[in-house]
GROMACS .gro file of C-alpha atoms in nm:
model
  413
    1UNK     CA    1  -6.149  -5.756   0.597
    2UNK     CA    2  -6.383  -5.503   0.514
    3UNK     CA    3  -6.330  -5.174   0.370
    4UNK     CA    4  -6.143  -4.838   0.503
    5UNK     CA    5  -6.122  -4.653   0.248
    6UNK     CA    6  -6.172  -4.555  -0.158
    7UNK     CA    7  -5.815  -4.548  -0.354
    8UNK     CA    8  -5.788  -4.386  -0.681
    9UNK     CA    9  -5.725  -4.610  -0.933
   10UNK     CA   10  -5.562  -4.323  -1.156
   11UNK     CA   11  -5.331  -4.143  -0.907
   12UNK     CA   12  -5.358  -4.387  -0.567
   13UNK     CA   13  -5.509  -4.159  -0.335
   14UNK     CA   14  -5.678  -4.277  -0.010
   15UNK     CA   15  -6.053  -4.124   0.056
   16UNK     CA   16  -6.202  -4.151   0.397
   17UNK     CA   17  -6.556  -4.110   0.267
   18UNK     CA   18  -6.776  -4.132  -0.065
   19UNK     CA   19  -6.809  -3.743   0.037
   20UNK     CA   20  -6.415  -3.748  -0.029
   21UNK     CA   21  -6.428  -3.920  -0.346
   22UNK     CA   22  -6.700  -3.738  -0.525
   23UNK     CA   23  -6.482  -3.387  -0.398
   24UNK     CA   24  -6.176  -3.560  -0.538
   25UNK     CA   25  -6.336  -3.655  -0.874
   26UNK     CA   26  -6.465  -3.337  -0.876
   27UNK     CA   27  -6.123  -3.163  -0.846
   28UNK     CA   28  -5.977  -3.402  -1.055
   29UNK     CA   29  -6.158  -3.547  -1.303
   30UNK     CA   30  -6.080  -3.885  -1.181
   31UNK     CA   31  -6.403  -4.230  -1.198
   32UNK     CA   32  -6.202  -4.499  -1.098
   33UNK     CA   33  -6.267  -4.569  -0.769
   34UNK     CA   34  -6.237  -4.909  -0.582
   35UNK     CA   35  -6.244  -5.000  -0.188
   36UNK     CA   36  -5.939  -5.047  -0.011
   37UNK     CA   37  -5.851  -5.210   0.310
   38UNK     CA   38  -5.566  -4.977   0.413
   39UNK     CA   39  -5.668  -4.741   0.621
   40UNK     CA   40  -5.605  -4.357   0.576
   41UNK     CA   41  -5.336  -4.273   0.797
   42UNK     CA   42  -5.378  -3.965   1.094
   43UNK     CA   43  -5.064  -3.895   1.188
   44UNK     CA   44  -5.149  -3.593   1.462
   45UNK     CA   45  -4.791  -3.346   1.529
   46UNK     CA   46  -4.768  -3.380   1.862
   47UNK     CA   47  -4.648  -2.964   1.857
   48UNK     CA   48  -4.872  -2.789   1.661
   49UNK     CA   49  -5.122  -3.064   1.640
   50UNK     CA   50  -5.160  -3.082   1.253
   51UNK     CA   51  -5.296  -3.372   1.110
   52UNK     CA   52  -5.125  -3.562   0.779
   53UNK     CA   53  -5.326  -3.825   0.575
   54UNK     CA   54  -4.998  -3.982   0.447
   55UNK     CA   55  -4.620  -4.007   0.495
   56UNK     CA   56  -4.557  -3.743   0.260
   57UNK     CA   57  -4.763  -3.525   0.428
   58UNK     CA   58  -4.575  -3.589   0.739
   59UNK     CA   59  -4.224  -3.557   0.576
   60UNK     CA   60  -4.296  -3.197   0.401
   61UNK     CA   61  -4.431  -3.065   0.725
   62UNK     CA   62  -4.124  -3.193   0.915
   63UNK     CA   63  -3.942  -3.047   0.586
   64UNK     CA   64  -4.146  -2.690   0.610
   65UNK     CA   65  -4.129  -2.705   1.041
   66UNK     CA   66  -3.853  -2.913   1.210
   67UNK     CA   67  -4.124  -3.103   1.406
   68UNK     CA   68  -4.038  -3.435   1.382
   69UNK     CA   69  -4.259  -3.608   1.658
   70UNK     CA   70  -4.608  -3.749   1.519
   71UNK     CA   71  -4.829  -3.939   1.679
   72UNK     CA   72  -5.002  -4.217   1.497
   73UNK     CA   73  -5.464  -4.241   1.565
   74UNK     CA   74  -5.507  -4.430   1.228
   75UNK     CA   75  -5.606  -4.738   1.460
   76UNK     CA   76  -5.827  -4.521   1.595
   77UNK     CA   77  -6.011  -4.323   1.322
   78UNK     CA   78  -6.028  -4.645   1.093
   79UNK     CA   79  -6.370  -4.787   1.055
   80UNK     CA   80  -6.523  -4.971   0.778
   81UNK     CA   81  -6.657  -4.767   0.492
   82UNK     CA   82  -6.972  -4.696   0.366
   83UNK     CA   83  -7.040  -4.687  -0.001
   84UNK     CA   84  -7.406  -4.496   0.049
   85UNK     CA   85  -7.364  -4.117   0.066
   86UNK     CA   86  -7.601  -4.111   0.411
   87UNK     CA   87  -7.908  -3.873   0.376
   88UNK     CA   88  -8.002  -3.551   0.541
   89UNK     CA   89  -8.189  -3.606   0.850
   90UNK     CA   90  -8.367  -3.388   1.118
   91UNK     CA   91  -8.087  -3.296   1.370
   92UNK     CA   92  -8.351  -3.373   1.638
   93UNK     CA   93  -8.423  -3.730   1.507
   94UNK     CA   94  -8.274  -3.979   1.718
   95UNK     CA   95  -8.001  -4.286   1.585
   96UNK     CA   96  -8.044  -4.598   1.720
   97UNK     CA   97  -7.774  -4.834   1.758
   98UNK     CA   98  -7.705  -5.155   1.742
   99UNK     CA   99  -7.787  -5.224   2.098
  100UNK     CA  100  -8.122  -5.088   2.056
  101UNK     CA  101  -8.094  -4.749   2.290
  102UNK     CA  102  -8.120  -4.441   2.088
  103UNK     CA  103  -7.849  -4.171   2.141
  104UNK     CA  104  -7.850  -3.791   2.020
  105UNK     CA  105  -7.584  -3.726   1.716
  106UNK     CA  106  -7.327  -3.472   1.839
  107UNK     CA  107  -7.344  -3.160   1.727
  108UNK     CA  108  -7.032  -2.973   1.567
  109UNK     CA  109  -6.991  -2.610   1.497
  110UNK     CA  110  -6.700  -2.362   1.399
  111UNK     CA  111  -6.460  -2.305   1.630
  112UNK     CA  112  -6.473  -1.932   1.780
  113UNK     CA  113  -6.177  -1.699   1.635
  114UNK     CA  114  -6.046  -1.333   1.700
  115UNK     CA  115  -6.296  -1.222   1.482
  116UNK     CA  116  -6.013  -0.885   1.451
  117UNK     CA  117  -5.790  -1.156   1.290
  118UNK     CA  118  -6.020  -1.298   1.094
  119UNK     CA  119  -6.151  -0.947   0.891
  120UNK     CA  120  -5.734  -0.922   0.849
  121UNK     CA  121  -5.698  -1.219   0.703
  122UNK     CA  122  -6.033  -1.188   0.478
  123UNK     CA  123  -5.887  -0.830   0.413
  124UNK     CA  124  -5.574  -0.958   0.231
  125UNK     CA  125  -5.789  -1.214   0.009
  126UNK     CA  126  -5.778  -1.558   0.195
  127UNK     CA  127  -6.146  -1.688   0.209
  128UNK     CA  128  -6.329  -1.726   0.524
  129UNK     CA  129  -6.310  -2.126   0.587
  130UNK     CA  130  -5.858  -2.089   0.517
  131UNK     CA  131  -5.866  -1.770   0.800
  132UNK     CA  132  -6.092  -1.960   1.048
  133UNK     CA  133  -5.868  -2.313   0.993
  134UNK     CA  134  -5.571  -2.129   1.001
  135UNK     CA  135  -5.608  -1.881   1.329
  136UNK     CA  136  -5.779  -2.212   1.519
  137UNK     CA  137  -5.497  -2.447   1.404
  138UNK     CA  138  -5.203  -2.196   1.489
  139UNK     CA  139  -5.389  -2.107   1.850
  140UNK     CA  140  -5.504  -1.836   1.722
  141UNK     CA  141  -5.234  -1.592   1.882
  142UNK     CA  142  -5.134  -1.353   1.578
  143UNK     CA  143  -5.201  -1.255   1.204
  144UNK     CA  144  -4.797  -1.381   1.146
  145UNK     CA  145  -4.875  -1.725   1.317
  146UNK     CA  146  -5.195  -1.775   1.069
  147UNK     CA  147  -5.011  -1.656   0.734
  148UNK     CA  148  -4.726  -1.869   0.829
  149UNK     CA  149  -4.944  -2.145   0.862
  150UNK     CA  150  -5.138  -2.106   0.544
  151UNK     CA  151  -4.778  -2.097   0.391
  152UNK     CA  152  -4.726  -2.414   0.525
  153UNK     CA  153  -5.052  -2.559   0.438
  154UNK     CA  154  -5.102  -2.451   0.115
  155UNK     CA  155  -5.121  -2.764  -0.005
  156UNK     CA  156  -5.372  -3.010   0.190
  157UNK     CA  157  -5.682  -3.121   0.008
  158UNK     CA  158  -5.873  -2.959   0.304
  159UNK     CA  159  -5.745  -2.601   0.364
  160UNK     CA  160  -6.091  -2.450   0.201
  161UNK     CA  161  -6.306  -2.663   0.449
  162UNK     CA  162  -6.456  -2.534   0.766
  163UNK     CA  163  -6.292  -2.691   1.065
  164UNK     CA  164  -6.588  -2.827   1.301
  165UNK     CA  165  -6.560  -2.877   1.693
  166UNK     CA  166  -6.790  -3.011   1.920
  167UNK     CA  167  -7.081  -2.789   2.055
  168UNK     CA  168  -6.899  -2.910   2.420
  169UNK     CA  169  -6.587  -2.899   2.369
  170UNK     CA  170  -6.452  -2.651   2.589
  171UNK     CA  171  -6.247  -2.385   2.360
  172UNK     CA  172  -6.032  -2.164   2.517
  173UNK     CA  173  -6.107  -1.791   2.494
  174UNK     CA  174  -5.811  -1.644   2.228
  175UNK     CA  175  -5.553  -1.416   2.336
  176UNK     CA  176  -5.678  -1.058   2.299
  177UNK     CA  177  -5.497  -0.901   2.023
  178UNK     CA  178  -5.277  -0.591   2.093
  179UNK     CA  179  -5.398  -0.259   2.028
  180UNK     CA  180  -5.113  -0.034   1.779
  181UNK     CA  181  -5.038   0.154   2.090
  182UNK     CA  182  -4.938  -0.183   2.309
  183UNK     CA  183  -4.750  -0.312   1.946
  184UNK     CA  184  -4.565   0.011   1.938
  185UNK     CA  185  -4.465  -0.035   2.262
  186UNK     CA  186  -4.375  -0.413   2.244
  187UNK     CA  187  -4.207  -0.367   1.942
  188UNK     CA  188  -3.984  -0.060   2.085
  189UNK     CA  189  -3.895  -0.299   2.349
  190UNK     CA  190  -3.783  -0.544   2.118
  191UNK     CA  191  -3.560  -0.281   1.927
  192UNK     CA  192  -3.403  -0.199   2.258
  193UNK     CA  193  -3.331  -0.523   2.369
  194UNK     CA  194  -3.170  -0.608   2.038
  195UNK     CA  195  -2.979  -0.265   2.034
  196UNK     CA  196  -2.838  -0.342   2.391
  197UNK     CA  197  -2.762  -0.717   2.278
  198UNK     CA  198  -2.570  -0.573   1.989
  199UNK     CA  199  -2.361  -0.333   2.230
  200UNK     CA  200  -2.276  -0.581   2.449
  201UNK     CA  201  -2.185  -0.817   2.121
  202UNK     CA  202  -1.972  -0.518   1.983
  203UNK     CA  203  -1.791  -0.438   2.310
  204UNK     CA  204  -1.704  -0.799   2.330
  205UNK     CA  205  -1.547  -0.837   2.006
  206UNK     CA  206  -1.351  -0.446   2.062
  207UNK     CA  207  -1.211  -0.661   2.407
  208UNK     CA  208  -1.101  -0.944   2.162
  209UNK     CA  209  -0.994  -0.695   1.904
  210UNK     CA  210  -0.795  -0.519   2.158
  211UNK     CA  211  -0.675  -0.800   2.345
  212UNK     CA  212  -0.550  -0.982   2.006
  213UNK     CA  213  -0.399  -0.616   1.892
  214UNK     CA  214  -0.195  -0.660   2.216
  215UNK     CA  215  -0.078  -0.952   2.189
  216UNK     CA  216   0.078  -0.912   1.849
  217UNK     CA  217   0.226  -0.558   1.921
  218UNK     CA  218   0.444  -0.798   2.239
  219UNK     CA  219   0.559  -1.028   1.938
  220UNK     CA  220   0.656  -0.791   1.733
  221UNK     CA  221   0.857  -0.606   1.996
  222UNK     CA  222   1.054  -0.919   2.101
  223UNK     CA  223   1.098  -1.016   1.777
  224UNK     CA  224   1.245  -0.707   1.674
  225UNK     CA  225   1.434  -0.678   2.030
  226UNK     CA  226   1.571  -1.013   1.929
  227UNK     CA  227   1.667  -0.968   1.559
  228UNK     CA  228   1.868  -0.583   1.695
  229UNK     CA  229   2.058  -0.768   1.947
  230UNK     CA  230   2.166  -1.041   1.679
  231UNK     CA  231   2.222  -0.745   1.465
  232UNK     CA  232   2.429  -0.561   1.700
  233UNK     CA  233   2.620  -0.881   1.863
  234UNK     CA  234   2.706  -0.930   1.459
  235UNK     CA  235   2.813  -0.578   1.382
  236UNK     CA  236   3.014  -0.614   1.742
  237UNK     CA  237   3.208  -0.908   1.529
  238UNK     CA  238   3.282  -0.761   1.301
  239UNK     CA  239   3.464  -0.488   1.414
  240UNK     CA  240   3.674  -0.704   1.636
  241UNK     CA  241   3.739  -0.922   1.326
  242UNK     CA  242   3.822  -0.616   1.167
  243UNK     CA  243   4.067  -0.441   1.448
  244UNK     CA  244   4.237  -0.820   1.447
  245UNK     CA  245   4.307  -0.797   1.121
  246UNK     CA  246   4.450  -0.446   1.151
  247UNK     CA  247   4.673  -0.551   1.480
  248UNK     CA  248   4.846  -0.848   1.286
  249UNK     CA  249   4.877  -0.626   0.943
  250UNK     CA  250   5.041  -0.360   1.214
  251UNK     CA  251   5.220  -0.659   1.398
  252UNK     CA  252   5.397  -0.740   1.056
  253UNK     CA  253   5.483  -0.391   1.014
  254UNK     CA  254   5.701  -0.349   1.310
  255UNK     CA  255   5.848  -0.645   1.263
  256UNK     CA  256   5.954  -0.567   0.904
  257UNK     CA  257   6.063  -0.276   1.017
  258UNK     CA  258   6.255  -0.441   1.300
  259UNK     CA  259   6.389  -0.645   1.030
  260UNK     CA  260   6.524  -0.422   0.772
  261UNK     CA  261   6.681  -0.167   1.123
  262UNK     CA  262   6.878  -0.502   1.180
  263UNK     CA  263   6.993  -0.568   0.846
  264UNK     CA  264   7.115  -0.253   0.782
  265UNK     CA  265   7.304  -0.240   1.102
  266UNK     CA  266   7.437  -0.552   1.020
  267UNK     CA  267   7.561  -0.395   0.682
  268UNK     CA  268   7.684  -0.105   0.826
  269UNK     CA  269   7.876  -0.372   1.079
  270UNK     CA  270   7.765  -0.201   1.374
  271UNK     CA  271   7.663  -0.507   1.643
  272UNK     CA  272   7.315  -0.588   1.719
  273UNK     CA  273   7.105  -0.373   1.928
  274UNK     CA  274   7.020  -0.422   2.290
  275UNK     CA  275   6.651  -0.521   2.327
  276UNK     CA  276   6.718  -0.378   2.706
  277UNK     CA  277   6.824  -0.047   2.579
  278UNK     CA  278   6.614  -0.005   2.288
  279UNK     CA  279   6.277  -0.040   2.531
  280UNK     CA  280   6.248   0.317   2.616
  281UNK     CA  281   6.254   0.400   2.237
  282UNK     CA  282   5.982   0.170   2.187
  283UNK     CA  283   5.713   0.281   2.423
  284UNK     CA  284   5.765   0.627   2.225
  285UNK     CA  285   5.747   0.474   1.882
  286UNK     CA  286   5.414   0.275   2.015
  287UNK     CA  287   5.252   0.652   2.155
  288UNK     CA  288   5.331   0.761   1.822
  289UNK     CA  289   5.214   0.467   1.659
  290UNK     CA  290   4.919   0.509   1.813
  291UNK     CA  291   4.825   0.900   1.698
  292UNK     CA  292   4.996   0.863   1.335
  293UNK     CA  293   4.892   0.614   1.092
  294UNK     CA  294   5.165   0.411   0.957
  295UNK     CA  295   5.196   0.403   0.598
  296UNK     CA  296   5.142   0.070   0.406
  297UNK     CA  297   5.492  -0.091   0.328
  298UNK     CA  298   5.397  -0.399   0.103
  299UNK     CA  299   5.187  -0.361  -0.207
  300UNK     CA  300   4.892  -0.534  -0.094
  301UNK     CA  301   4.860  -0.343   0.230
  302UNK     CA  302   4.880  -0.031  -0.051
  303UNK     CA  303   4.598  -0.171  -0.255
  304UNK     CA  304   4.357  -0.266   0.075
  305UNK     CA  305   4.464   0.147   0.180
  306UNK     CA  306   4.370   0.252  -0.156
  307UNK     CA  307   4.017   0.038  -0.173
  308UNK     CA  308   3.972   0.178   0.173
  309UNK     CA  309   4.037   0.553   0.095
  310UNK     CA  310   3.783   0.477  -0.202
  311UNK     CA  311   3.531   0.413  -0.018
  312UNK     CA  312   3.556   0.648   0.283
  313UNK     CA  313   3.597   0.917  -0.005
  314UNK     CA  314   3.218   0.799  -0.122
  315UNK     CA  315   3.097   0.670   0.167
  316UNK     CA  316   2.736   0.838   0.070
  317UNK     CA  317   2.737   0.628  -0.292
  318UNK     CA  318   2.740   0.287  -0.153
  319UNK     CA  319   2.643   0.217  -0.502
  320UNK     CA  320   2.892   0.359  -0.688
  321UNK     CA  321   3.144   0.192  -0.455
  322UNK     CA  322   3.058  -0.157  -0.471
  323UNK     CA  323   2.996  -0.108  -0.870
  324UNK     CA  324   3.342   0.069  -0.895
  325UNK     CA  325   3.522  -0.297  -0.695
  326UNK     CA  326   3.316  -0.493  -0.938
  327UNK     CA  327   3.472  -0.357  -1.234
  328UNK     CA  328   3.791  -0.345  -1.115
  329UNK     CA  329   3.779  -0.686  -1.010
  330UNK     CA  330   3.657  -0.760  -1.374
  331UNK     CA  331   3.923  -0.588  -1.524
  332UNK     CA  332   4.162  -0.837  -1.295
  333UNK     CA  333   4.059  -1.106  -1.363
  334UNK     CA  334   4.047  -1.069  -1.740
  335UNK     CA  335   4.415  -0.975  -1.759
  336UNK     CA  336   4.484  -1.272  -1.522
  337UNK     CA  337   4.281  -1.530  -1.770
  338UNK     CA  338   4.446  -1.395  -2.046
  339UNK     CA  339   4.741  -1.240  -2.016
  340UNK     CA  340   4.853  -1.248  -2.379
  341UNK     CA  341   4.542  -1.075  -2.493
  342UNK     CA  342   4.602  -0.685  -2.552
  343UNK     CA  343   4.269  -0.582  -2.554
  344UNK     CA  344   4.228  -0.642  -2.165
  345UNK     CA  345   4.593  -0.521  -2.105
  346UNK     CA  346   4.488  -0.118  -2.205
  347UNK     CA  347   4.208   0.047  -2.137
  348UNK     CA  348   4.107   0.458  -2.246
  349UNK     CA  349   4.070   0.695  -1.965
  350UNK     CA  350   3.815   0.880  -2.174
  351UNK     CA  351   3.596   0.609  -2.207
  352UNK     CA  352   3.222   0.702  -2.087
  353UNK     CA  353   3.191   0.427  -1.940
  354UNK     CA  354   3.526   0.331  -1.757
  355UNK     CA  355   3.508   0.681  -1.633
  356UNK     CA  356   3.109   0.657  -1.506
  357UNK     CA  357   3.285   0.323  -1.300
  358UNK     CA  358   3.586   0.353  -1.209
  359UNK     CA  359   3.789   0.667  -1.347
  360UNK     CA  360   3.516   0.902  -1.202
  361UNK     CA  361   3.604   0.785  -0.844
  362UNK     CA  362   3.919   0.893  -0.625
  363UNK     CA  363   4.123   0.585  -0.566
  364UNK     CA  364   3.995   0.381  -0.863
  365UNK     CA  365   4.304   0.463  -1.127
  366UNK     CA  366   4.556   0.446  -0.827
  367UNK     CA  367   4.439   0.091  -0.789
  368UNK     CA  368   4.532  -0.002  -1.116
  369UNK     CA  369   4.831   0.166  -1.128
  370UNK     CA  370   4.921  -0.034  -0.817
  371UNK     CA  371   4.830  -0.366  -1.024
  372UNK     CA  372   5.127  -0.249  -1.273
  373UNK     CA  373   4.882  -0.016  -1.533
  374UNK     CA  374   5.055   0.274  -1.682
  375UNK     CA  375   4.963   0.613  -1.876
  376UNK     CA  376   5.120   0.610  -2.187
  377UNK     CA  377   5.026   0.825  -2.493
  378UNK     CA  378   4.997   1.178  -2.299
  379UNK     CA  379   4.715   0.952  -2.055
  380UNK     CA  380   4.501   0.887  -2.299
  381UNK     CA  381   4.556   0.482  -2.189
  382UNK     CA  382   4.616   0.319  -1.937
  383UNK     CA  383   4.817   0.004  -2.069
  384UNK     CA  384   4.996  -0.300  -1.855
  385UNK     CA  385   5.295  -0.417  -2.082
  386UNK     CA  386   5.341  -0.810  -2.120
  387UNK     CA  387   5.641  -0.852  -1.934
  388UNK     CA  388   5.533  -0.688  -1.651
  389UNK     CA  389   5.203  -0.922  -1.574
  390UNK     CA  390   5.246  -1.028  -1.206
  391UNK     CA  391   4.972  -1.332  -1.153
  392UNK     CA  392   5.112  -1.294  -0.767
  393UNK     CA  393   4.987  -0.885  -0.774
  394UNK     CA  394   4.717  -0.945  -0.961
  395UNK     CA  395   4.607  -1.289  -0.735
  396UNK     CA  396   4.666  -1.032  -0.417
  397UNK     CA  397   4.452  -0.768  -0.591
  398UNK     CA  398   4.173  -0.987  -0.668
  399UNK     CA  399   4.164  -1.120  -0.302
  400UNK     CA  400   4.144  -0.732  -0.146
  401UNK     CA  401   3.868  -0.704  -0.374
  402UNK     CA  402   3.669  -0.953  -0.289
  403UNK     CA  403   3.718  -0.888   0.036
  404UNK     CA  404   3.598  -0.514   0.032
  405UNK     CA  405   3.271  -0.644  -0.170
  406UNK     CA  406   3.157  -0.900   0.080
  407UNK     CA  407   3.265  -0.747   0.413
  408UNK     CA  408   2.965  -0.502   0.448
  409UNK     CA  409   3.215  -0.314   0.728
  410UNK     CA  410   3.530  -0.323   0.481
  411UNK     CA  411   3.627   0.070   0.504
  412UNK     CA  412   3.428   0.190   0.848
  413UNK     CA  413   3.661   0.198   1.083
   0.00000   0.00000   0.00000
């Protein structure tokens, strides 16, 4: 097969012509030079219609572009290759071929350009042969469509050579340019047009903003309708747990009190008393029962009266309070772990510290002295002597305690 083209032995290149090969040696420095029988490719871009010579050519336009779609004429452009560099001949003189009829060579000329684009481009330093290929390959519309496409181009072997057309090939007249005033003009309309899109983009997202903000205010609402009605249905517990324990401790009461009225009839041998006559009595002792508090009778119901009038006494220093039943209860229980130990038995009133607790606080000595402590030495201490250690008092004590620190409602009502 003959010919298609000259490779170069030192970097591979593929040369349509000898004309090629001498600019390439030229450029390059390069003699080794052999024929080839693979064909240059022309791979045409079937967008902007830019020829590649090679695959890497195609894949750094598609790289600098996004056009993807190429069309492949090497078929049609190959032709064997002739090694003598032809010689300059009269335009006019005729070329006969190989059928013997003579045919005139065609003639090819620049392609016309906006000539307004042109001085631009020649203006900012590109030479005339780059401006004229790069306004007719980019369709010679703007000045941006030719930079870009000098950009983009940069790198062909060919970008300094004069693109040729035929004499009759019919080249479509270029776009007039637009004068400042008409670019003003455009260009204001552009501005608008993205001002308004940017309203309408801004006035969507407020909607969203708004519609979102909504949405989350409901949620929080119900959640916080939801967590006051738990909160409320609790506190409502609460206080009926609370007025239940205050009916039984008034239920055993007035029936200790019904107890000791019997057995001191029964001492004083008078005979039992009618239930039947003793009614009317009893709806008055239950109206008064129900205006005047009845005093505590056992010793725990004294020490859950006392915590209580502790705490309604300082019901502003919740603090202070629930610090004050802590140390008490410590003091308990150390005297109920150790009983035989003296040190937890007596404690000094003017201690800083007993006094910032408990001893500051109206209720909190009472309490102790309900637990069995007593002043002794002019009330310097208060001491609880050996023999008088009650693990049952001190067992109740610690149990009203606790209670008053974990019932949040222990003293409200």
């Amino acid at each position: 097969m003959a010919g298609v083209s000259l490779k170069c032995g030192d970097c591979g290149a593929l040369l349509k012509s000898v004309e090629e090969a001498q600019e390439h040696a030229e450029l390059t420095s390069h003699s080794n030079f052999s024929e080839s029988t693979e064909a240059v490719l022309n791979l045409i871009c079937t967008i902007c219609s830019k020829p590649c010579r090679s695959k890497t050519e195609s894949d750094l336009h598609t790289k600098r572009t996004g056009h993807t779609e190429f069309v492949d004429k090497t078929s049609e452009a190959a032709k064997p290759i002739s090694l003598e560099v032809p010689k300059a001949t009269d335009e006019s003189q005729e070329v006969v071929d190989a059928s013997g009829s003579s045919s005139q060579p065609q003639e090819m000329i620049a392609p016309e350009v906006d000539k307004k684009l042109l001085e631009e481009l020649e203006a900012m330093g590109f030479p005339t042969a780059r401006a004229t290929r790069a306004l007719h390959y980019s369709g010679n519309t703007s000045l941006e469509a030719a930079v870009n496409w000098v950009v983009e181009h940069e790198n062909d072997s060919d970008i300094d050579e004069m693109p040729l057309v035929p004499v009759n090939t019919k080249v479509e007249a270029p776009k007039p340019s637009l004068t400042p005033e008409e670019m003003k003009i455009k260009a204001q309309e552009l501005r608008e047009r993205a001002r308004k899109k940017k309203e309408e983009e801004d006035k969507r997202m407020e909607r969203e903003k708004e519609k979102e903000r909504i949405r989350v205010g409901k949620e929080l609402l119900e959640a916080k309708r939801i967590e006051e009605e738990n909160e409320r249905k609790r506190i409502l517990a609460l206080r009926r747990a609370e007025k239940e324990e205050e009916q039984r401790a008034r239920e055993k009461i007035r029936q200790k009190l019904e107890e000791d009225k019997a057995e001191r009839r029964r001492k004083l041998g008078l005979p039992p008393e009618d239930p039947a006559a003793v009614k009317p009595s009893a709806s008055v002792v239950q109206e008064k029962k129900t205006f005047l508090p009845v005093k505590p009778v056992t010793k725990v119901e004294q020490m859950r009266e006392c915590l209580r009038s502790l705490k309604q006494n300082h019901k502003d220093e919740d603090a202070k309070v629930k610090r004050a039943f802590h140390t008490l209860l410590t003091y308990i229980g150390n005297v109920a772990k150790n009983p035989d130990e003296e040190k937890f038995r007596k404690i000094r009133l003017t201690n800083p510290s007993f006094q910032e607790r408990v001893g500051g606080l109206k209720g909190g000595i009472e309490f102790l002295e309900l637990c069995g402590f007593e002043k002794i030495e002019g009330g310097e201490f208060l001491f609880l002597p050996r023999d008088k250690v009650e693990m049952a008092v001190l067992n109740s004590a610690g149990s009203e305690l606790n209670s008053a620190i974990v019932n949040p409602f222990f003293g409200v009502l």
